[in-house]
PDB file of C-alpha atoms and ligand atoms in Angstrom:
ATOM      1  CA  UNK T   1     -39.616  -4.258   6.255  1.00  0.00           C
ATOM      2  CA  UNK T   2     -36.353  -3.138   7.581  1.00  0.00           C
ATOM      3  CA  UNK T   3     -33.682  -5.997   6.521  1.00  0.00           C
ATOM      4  CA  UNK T   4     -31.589  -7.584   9.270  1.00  0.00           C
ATOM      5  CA  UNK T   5     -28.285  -6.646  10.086  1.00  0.00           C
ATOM      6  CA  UNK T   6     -25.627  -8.814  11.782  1.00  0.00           C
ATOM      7  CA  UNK T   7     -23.315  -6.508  11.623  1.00  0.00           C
ATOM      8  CA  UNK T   8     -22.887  -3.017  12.771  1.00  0.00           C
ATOM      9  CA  UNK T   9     -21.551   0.018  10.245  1.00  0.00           C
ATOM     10  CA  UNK T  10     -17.743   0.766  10.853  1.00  0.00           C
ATOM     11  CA  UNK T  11     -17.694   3.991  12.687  1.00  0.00           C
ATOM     12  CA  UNK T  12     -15.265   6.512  11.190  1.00  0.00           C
ATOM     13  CA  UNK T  13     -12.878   8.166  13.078  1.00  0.00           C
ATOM     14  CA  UNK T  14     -11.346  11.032  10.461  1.00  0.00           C
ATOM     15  CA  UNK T  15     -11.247  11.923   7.050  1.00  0.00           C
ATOM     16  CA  UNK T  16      -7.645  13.013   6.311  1.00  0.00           C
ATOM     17  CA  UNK T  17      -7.684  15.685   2.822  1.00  0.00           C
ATOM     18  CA  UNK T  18      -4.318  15.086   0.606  1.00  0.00           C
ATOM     19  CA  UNK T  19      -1.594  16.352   2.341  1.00  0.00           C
ATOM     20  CA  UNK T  20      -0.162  20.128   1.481  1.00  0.00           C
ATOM     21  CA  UNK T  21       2.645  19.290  -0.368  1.00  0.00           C
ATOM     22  CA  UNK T  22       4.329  15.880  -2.550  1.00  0.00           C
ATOM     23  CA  UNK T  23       7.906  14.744  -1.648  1.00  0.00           C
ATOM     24  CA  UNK T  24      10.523  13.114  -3.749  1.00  0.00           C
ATOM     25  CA  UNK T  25      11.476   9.946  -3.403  1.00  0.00           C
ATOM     26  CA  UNK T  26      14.756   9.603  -5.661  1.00  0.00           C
ATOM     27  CA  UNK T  27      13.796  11.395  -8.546  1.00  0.00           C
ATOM     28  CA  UNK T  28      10.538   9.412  -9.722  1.00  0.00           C
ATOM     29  CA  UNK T  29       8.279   9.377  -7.074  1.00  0.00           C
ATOM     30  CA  UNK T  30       6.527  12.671  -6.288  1.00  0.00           C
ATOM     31  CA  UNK T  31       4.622  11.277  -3.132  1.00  0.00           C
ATOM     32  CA  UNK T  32       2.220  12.222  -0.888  1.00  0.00           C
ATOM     33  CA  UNK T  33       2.588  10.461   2.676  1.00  0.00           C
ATOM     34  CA  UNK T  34      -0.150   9.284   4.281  1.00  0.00           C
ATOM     35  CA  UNK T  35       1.328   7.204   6.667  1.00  0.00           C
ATOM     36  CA  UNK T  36       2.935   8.166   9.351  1.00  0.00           C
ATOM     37  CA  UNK T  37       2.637  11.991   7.902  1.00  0.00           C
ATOM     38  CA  UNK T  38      -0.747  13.093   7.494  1.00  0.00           C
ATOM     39  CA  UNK T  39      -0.892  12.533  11.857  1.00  0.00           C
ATOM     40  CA  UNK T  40      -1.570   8.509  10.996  1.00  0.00           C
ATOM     41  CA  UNK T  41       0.634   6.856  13.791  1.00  0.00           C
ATOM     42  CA  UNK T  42       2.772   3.322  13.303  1.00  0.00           C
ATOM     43  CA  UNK T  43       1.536   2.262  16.104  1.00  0.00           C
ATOM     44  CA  UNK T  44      -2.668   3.292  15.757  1.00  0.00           C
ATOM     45  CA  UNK T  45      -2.624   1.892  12.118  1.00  0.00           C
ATOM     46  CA  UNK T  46      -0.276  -1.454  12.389  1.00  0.00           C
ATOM     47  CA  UNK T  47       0.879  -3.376  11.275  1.00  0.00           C
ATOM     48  CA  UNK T  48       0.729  -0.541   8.058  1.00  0.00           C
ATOM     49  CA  UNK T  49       3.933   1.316   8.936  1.00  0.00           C
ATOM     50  CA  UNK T  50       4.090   3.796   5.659  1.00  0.00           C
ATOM     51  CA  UNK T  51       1.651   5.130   2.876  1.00  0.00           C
ATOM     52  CA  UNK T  52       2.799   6.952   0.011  1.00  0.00           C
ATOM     53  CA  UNK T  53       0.367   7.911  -2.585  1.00  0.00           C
ATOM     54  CA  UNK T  54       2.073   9.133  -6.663  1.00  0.00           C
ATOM     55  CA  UNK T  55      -0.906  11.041  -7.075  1.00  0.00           C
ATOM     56  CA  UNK T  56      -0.956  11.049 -11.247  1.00  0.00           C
ATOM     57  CA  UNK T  57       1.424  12.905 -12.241  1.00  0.00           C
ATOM     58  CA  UNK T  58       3.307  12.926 -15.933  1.00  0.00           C
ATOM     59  CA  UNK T  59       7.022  13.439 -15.244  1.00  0.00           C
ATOM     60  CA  UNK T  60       6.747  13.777 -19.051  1.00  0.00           C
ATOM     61  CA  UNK T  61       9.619  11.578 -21.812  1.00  0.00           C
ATOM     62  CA  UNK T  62      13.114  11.071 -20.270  1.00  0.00           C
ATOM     63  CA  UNK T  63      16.218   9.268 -21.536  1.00  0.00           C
ATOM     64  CA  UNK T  64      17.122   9.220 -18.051  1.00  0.00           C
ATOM     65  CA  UNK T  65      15.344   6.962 -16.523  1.00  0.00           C
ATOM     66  CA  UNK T  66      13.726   8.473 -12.988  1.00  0.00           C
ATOM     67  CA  UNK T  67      13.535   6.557 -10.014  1.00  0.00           C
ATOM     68  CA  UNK T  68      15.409   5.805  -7.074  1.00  0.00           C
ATOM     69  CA  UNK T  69      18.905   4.038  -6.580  1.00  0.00           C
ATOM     70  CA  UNK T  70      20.012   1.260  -4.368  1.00  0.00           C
ATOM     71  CA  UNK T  71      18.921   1.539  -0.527  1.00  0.00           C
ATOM     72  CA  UNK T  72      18.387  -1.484   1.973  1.00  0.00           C
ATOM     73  CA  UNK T  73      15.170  -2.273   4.155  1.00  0.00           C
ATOM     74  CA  UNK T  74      15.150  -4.804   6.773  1.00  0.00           C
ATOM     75  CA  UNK T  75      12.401  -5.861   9.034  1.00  0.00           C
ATOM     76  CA  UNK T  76       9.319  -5.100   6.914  1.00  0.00           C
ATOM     77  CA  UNK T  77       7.397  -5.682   3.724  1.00  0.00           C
ATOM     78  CA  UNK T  78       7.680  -2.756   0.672  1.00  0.00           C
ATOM     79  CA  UNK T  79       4.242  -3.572  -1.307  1.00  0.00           C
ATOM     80  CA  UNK T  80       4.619  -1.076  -4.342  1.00  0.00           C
ATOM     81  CA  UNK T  81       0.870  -1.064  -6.266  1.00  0.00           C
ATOM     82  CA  UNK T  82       0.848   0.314  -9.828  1.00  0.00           C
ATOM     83  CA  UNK T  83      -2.082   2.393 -11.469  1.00  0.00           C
ATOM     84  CA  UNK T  84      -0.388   4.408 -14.468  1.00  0.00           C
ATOM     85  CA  UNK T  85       2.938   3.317 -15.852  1.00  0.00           C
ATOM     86  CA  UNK T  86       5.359   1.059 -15.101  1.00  0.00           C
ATOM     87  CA  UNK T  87       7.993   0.480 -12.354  1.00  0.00           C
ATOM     88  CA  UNK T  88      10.593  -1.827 -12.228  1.00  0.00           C
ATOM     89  CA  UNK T  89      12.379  -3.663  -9.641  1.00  0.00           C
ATOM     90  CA  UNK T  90      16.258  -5.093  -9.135  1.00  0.00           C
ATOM     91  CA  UNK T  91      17.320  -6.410  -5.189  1.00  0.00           C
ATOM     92  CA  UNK T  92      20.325  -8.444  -3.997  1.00  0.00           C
ATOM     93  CA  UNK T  93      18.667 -11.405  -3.715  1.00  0.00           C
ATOM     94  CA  UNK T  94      18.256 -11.500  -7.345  1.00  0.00           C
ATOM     95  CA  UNK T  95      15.493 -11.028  -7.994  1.00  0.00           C
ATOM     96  CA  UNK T  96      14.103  -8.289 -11.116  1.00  0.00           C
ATOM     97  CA  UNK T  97      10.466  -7.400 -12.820  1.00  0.00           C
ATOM     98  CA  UNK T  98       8.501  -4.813 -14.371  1.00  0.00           C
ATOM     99  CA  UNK T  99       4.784  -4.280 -12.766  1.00  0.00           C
ATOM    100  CA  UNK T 100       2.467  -2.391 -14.963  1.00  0.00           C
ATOM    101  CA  UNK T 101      -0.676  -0.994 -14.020  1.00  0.00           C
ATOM    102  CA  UNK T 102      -2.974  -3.166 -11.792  1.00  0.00           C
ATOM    103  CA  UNK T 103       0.008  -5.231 -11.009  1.00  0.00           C
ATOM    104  CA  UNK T 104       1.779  -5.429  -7.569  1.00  0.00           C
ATOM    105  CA  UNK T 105       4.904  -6.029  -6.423  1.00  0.00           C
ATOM    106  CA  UNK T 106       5.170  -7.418  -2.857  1.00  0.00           C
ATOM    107  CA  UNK T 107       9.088  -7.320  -1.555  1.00  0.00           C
ATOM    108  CA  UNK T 108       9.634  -9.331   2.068  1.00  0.00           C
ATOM    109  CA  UNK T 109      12.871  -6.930   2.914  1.00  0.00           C
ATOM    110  CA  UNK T 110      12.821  -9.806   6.019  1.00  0.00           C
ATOM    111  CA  UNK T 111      16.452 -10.230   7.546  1.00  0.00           C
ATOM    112  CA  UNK T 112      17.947  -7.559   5.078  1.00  0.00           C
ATOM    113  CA  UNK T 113      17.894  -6.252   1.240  1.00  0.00           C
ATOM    114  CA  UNK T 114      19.018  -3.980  -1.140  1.00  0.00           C
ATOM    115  CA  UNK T 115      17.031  -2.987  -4.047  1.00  0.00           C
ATOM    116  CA  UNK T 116      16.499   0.210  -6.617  1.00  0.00           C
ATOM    117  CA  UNK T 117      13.235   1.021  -8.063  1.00  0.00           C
ATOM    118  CA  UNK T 118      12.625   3.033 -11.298  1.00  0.00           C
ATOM    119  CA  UNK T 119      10.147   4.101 -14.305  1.00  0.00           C
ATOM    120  CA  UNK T 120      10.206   1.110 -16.381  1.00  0.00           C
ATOM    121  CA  UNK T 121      12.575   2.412 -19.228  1.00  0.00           C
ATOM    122  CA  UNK T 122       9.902   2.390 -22.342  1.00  0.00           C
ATOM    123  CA  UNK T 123       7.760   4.041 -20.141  1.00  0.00           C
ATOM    124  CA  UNK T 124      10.134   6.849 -19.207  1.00  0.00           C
ATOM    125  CA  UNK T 125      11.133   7.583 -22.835  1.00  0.00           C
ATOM    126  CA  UNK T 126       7.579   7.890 -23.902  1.00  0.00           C
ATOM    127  CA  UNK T 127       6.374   9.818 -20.522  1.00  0.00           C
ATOM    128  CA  UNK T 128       2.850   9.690 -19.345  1.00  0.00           C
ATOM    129  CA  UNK T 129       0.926   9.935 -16.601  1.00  0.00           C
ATOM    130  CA  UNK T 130       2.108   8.145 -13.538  1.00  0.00           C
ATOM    131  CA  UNK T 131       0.391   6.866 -10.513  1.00  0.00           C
ATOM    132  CA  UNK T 132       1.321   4.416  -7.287  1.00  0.00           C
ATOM    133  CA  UNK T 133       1.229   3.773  -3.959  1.00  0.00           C
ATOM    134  CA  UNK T 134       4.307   2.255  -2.188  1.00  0.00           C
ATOM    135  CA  UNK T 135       2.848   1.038   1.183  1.00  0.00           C
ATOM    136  CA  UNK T 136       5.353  -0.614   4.090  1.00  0.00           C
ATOM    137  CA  UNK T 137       3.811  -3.803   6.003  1.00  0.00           C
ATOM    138  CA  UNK T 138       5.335  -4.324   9.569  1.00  0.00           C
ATOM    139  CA  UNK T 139       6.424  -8.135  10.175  1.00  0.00           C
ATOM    140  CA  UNK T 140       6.097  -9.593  13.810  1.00  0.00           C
ATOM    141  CA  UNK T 141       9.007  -9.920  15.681  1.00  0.00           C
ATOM    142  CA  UNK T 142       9.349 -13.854  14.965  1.00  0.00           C
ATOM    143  CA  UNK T 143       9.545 -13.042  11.334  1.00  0.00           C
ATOM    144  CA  UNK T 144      11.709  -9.556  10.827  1.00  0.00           C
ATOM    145  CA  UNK T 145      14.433 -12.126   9.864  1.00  0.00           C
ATOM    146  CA  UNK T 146      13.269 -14.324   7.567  1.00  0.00           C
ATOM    147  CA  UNK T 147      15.058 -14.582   4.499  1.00  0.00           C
ATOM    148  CA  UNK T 148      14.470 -11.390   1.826  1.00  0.00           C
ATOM    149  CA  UNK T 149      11.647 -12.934  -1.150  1.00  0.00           C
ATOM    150  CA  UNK T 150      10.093 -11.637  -3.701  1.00  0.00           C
ATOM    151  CA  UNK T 151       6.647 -11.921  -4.753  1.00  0.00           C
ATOM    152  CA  UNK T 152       4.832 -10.270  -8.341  1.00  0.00           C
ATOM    153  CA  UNK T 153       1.341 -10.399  -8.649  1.00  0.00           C
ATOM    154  CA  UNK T 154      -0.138  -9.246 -11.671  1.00  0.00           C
ATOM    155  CA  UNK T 155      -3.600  -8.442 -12.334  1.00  0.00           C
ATOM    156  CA  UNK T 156      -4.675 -11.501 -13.618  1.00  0.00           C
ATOM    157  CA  UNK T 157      -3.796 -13.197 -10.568  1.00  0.00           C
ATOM    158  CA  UNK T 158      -6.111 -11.252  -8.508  1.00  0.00           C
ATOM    159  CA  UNK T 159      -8.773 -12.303  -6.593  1.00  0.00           C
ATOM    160  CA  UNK T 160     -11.335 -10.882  -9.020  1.00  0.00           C
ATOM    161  CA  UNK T 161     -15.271  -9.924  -7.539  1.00  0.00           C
ATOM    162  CA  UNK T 162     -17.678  -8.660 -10.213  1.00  0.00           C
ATOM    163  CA  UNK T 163     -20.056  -6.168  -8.578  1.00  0.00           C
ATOM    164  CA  UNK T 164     -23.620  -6.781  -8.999  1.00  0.00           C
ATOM    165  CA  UNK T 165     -25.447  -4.297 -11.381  1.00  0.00           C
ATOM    166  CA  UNK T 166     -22.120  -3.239 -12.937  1.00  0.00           C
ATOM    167  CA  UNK T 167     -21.415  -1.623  -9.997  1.00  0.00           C
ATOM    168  CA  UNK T 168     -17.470  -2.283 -10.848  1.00  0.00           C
ATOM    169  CA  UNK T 169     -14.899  -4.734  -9.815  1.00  0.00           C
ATOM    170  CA  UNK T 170     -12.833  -5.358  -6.867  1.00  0.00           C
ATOM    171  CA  UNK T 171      -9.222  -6.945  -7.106  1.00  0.00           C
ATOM    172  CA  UNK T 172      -8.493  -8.855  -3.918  1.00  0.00           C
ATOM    173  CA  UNK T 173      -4.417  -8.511  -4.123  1.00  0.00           C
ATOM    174  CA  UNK T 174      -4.455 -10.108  -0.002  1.00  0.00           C
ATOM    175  CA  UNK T 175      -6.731 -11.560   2.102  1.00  0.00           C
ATOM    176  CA  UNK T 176     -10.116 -11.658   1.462  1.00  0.00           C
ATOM    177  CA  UNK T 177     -13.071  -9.952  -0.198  1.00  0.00           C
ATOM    178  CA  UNK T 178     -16.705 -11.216   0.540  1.00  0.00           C
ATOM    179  CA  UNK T 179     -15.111 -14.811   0.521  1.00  0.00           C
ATOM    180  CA  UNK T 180     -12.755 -14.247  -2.208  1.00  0.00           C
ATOM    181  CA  UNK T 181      -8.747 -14.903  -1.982  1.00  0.00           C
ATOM    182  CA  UNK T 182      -6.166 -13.000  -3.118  1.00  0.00           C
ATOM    183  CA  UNK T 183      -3.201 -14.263  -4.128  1.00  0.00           C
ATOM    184  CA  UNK T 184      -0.320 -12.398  -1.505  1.00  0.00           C
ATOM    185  CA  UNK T 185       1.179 -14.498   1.044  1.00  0.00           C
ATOM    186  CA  UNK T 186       1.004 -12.223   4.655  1.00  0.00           C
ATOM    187  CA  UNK T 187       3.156 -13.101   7.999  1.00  0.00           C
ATOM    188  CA  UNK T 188       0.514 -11.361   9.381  1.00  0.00           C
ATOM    189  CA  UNK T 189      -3.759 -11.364   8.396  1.00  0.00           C
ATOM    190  CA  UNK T 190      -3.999  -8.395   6.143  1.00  0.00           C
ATOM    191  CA  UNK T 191      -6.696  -7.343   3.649  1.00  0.00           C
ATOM    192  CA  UNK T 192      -5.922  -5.222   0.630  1.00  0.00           C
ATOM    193  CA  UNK T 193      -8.339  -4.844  -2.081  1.00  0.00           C
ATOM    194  CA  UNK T 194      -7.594  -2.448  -5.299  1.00  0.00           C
ATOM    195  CA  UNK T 195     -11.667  -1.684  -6.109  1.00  0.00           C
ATOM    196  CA  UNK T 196     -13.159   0.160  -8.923  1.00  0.00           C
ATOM    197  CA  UNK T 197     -15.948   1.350  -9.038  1.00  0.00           C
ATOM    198  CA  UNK T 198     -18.834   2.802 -11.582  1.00  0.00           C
ATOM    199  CA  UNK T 199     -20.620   6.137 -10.923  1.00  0.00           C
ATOM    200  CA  UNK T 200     -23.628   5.500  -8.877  1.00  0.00           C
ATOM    201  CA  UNK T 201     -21.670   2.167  -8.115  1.00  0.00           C
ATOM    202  CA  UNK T 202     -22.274   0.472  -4.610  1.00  0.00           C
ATOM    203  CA  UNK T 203     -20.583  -2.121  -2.606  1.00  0.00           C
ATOM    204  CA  UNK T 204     -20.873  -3.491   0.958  1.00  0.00           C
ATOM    205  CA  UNK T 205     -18.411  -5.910   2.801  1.00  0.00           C
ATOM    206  CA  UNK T 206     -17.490  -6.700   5.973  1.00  0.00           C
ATOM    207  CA  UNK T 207     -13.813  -6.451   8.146  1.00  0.00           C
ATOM    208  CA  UNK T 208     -12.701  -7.441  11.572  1.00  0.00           C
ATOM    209  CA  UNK T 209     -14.052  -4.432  14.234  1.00  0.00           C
ATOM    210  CA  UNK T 210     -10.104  -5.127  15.414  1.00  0.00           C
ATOM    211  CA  UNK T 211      -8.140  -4.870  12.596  1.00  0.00           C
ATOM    212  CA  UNK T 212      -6.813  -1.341  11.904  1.00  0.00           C
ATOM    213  CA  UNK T 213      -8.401  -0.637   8.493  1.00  0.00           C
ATOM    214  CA  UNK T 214      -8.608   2.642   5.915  1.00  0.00           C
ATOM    215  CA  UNK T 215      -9.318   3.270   2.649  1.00  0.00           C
ATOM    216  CA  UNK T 216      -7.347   6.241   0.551  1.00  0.00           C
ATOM    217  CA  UNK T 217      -9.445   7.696  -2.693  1.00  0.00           C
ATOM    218  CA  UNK T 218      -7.099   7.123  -5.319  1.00  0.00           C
ATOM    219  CA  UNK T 219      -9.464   8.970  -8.432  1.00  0.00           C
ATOM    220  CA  UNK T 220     -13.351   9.861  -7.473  1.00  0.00           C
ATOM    221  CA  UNK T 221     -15.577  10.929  -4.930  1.00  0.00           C
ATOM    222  CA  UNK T 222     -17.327   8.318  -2.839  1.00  0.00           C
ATOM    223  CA  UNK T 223     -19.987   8.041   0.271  1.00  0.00           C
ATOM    224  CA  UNK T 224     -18.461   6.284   2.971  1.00  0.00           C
ATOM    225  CA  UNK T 225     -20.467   4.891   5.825  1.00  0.00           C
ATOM    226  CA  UNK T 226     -22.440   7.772   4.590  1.00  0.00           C
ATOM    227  CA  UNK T 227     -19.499  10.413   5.111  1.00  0.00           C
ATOM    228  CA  UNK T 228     -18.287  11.907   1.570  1.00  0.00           C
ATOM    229  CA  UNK T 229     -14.664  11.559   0.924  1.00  0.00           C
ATOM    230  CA  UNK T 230     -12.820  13.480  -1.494  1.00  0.00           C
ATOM    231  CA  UNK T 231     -10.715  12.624  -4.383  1.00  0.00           C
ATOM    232  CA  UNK T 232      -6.707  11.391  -2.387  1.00  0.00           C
ATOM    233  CA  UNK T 233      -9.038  11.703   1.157  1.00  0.00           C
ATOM    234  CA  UNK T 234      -7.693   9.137   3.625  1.00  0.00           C
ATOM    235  CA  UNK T 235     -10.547   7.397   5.328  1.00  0.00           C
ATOM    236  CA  UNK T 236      -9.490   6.236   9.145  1.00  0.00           C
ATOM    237  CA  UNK T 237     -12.305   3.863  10.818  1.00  0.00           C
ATOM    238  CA  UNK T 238     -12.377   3.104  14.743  1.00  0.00           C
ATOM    239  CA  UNK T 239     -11.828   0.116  15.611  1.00  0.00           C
ATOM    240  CA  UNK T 240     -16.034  -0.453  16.032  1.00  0.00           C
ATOM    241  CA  UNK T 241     -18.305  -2.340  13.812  1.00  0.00           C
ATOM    242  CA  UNK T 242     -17.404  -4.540  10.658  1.00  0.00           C
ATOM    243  CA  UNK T 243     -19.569  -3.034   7.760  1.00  0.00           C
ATOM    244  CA  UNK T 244     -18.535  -0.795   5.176  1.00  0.00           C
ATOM    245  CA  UNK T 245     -20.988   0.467   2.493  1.00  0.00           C
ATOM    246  CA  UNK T 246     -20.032   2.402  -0.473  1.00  0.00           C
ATOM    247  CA  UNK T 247     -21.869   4.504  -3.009  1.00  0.00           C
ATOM    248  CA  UNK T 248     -19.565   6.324  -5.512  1.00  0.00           C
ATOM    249  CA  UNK T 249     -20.498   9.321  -6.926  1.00  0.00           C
ATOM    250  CA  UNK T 250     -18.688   9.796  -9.829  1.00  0.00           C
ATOM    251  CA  UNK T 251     -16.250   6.948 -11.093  1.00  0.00           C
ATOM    252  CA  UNK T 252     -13.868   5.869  -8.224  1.00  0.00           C
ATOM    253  CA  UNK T 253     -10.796   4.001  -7.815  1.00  0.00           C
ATOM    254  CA  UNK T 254     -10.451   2.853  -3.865  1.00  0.00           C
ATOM    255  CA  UNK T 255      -7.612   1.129  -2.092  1.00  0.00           C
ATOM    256  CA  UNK T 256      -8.857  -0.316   1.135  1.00  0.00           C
ATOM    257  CA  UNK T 257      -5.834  -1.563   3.946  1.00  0.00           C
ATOM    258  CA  UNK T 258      -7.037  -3.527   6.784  1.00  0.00           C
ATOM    259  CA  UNK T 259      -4.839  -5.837   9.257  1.00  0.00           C
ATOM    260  CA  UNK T 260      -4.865  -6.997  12.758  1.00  0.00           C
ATOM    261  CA  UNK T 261      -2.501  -4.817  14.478  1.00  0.00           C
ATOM    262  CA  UNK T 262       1.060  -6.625  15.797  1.00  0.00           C
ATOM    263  CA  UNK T 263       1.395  -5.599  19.271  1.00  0.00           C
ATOM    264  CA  UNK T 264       4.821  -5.361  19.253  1.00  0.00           C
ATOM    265  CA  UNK T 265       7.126  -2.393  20.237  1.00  0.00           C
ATOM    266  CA  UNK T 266       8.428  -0.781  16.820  1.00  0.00           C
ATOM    267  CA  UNK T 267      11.347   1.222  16.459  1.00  0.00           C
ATOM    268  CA  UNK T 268      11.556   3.170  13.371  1.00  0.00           C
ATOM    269  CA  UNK T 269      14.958   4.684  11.885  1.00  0.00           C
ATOM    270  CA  UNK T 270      14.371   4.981   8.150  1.00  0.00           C
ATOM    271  CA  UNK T 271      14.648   2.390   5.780  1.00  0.00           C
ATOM    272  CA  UNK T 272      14.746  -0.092   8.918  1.00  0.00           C
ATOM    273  CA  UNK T 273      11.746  -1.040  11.146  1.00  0.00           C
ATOM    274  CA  UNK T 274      12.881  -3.370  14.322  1.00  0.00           C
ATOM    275  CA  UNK T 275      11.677  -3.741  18.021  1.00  0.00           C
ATOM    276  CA  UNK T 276      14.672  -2.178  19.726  1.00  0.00           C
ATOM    277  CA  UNK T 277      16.875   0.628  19.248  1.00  0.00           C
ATOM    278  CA  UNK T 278      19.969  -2.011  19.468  1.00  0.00           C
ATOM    279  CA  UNK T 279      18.132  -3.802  16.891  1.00  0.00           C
ATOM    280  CA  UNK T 280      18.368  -0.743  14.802  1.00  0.00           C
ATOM    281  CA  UNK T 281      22.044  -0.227  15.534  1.00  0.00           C
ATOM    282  CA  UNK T 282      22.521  -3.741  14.586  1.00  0.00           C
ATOM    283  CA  UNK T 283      20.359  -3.541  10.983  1.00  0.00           C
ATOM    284  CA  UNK T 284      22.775   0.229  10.521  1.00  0.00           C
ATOM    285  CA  UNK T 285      25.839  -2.107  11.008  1.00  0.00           C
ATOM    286  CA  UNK T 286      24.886  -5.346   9.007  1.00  0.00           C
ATOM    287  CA  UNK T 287      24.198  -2.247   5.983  1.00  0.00           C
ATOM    288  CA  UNK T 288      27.496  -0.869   6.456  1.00  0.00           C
ATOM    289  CA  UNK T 289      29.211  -4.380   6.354  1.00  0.00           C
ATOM    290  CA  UNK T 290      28.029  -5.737   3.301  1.00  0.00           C
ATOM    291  CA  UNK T 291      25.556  -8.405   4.882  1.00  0.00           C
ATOM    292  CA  UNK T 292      22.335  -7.127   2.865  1.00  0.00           C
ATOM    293  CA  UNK T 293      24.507  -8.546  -0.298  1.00  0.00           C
ATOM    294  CA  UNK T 294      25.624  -6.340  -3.518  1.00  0.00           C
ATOM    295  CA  UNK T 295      23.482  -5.091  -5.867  1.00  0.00           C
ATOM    296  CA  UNK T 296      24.424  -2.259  -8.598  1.00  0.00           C
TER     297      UNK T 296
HETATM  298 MN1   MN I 301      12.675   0.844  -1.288  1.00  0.00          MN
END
């Protein structure tokens, strides 16, 4: 007997390979970018406006610590996800932490912030392998000016799914997973799930045919949909069907993104993502005037 299906398979629109080459971001992140540069428009994969991938990489001991010094955002969300090592955090509004791996740091830039990120400093003296992704979550219009917050999520506070048959375990870090929460307030519905998975692992779940979803291969090799995607491939899905099945082939470590896109205009200059290009001039002026606050 065939079993039912109520849903049809997410069709897959292109596998995206790692791109050529890494760029710096300060001096600690040796990134990969996804998002917009792999060919992954703002606009076709809202409201995801930026995906950087540290593929793991060991900057090896320091006494200076690597990272990069204070810049503003305004008008977004910086969601910084850590697999190997530590980063940590300082902004103007206050606030400071450390996230270690399988921890996330979720930064509401909102009306305006300043903030550095580095190695965590016992990390950098020791040196190690290092791996995260920093990934930039539009706000709609209504909220780009909402006060700048601050939220850490550590593992623990995960929405935690144990696979059947030790398949592995998926982390819900926002929206949900099967009918599991996770624990990061959105402006806008968004689904991010940190997944790990066993070889000969499988999963299936189900997301919105509307919401602009992908999934990047952070370690492994996986089936998709019954496509094979490589170790740092970028898997972009059409906007058809809800289901997503996956087999892993050897050991795998996924990061599925899915959100309903904001249809909003989005001008991009950056560290600042507004509607208008006057809204741009404005955020370049607030910068320049001190309004983000101070921050060493
Ligand atoms: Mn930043």
């Amino acid at each position: 007997m065939y079993p039912y299906k109520a849903h049809m398979k997410k069709a897959i629109e292109r596998i995206f390979e790692k791109p050529a080459r890494p760029g710096m971001v300060g001096d600690g992140f040796r990134v990969y970018n996804y998002i917009p540069g792999a060919g992954i428009s703002q606009q076709r994969i809202s409201p995801f406006l930026l995906l950087d991938f540290n593929a793991a990489f060991d900057f090896g001991p320091s006494e200076h610590i690597r990272g990069v010094d204070v810049h503003p955002h305004k008008g977004f969300e910086t969601v910084s996800i850590a697999y190997k090592g530590s980063v940590a955090h300082h902004d103007s509004a206050g606030n400071s932490g450390v996230i270690y791996p399988g921890d996330v740091q979720w930064m509401t830039a909102g009306g305006g912030i300043l903030h550095k990120e580095y190695h965590e400093q016992e990390f950098s003296k020791k040196g190690g392998p290092f791996e995260m992704v920093q990934l930039w979550v539009n706000l709609p219009k209504k909220d780009k000016s909402t006060p700048a917050h601050y939220q850490a999520i550590t593992k623990e506070q995960m929405g935690k799914i144990v696979l059947p048959d030790n398949a592995g375990l998926v982390n819900v870090i926002a929206g949900a997973f099967n009918g599991v929460k996770g624990p990061a307030e959105t402006y806008s519905p968004v689904n991010l799930f940190d997944i790990k998975l066993e070889k000969g692992g499988e999963l299936s779940t189900t997301l919105p045919a509307g919401y602009n979803t992908a999934l990047l291969v952070i370690n492994g090799h996986v089936e998709v949909n019954g496509h094979s995607a490589n170790e740092h491939s970028f898997v972009l899905f059409k906007n058809e069907g809800e289901e997503i099945d996956i087999k892993a082939n050897e050991e795998s470590v996924l990061l599925v993104l899915s959100g309903e896109p904001i249809n909003e205009p989005i001008a991009s200059y950056g560290p600042f993502v507004m509607n208008t290009q006057q809204e741009i001039v404005e955020a370049i002026q607030e910068f320049q005037s001190g309004k983000f606050g101070y921050l060493e």
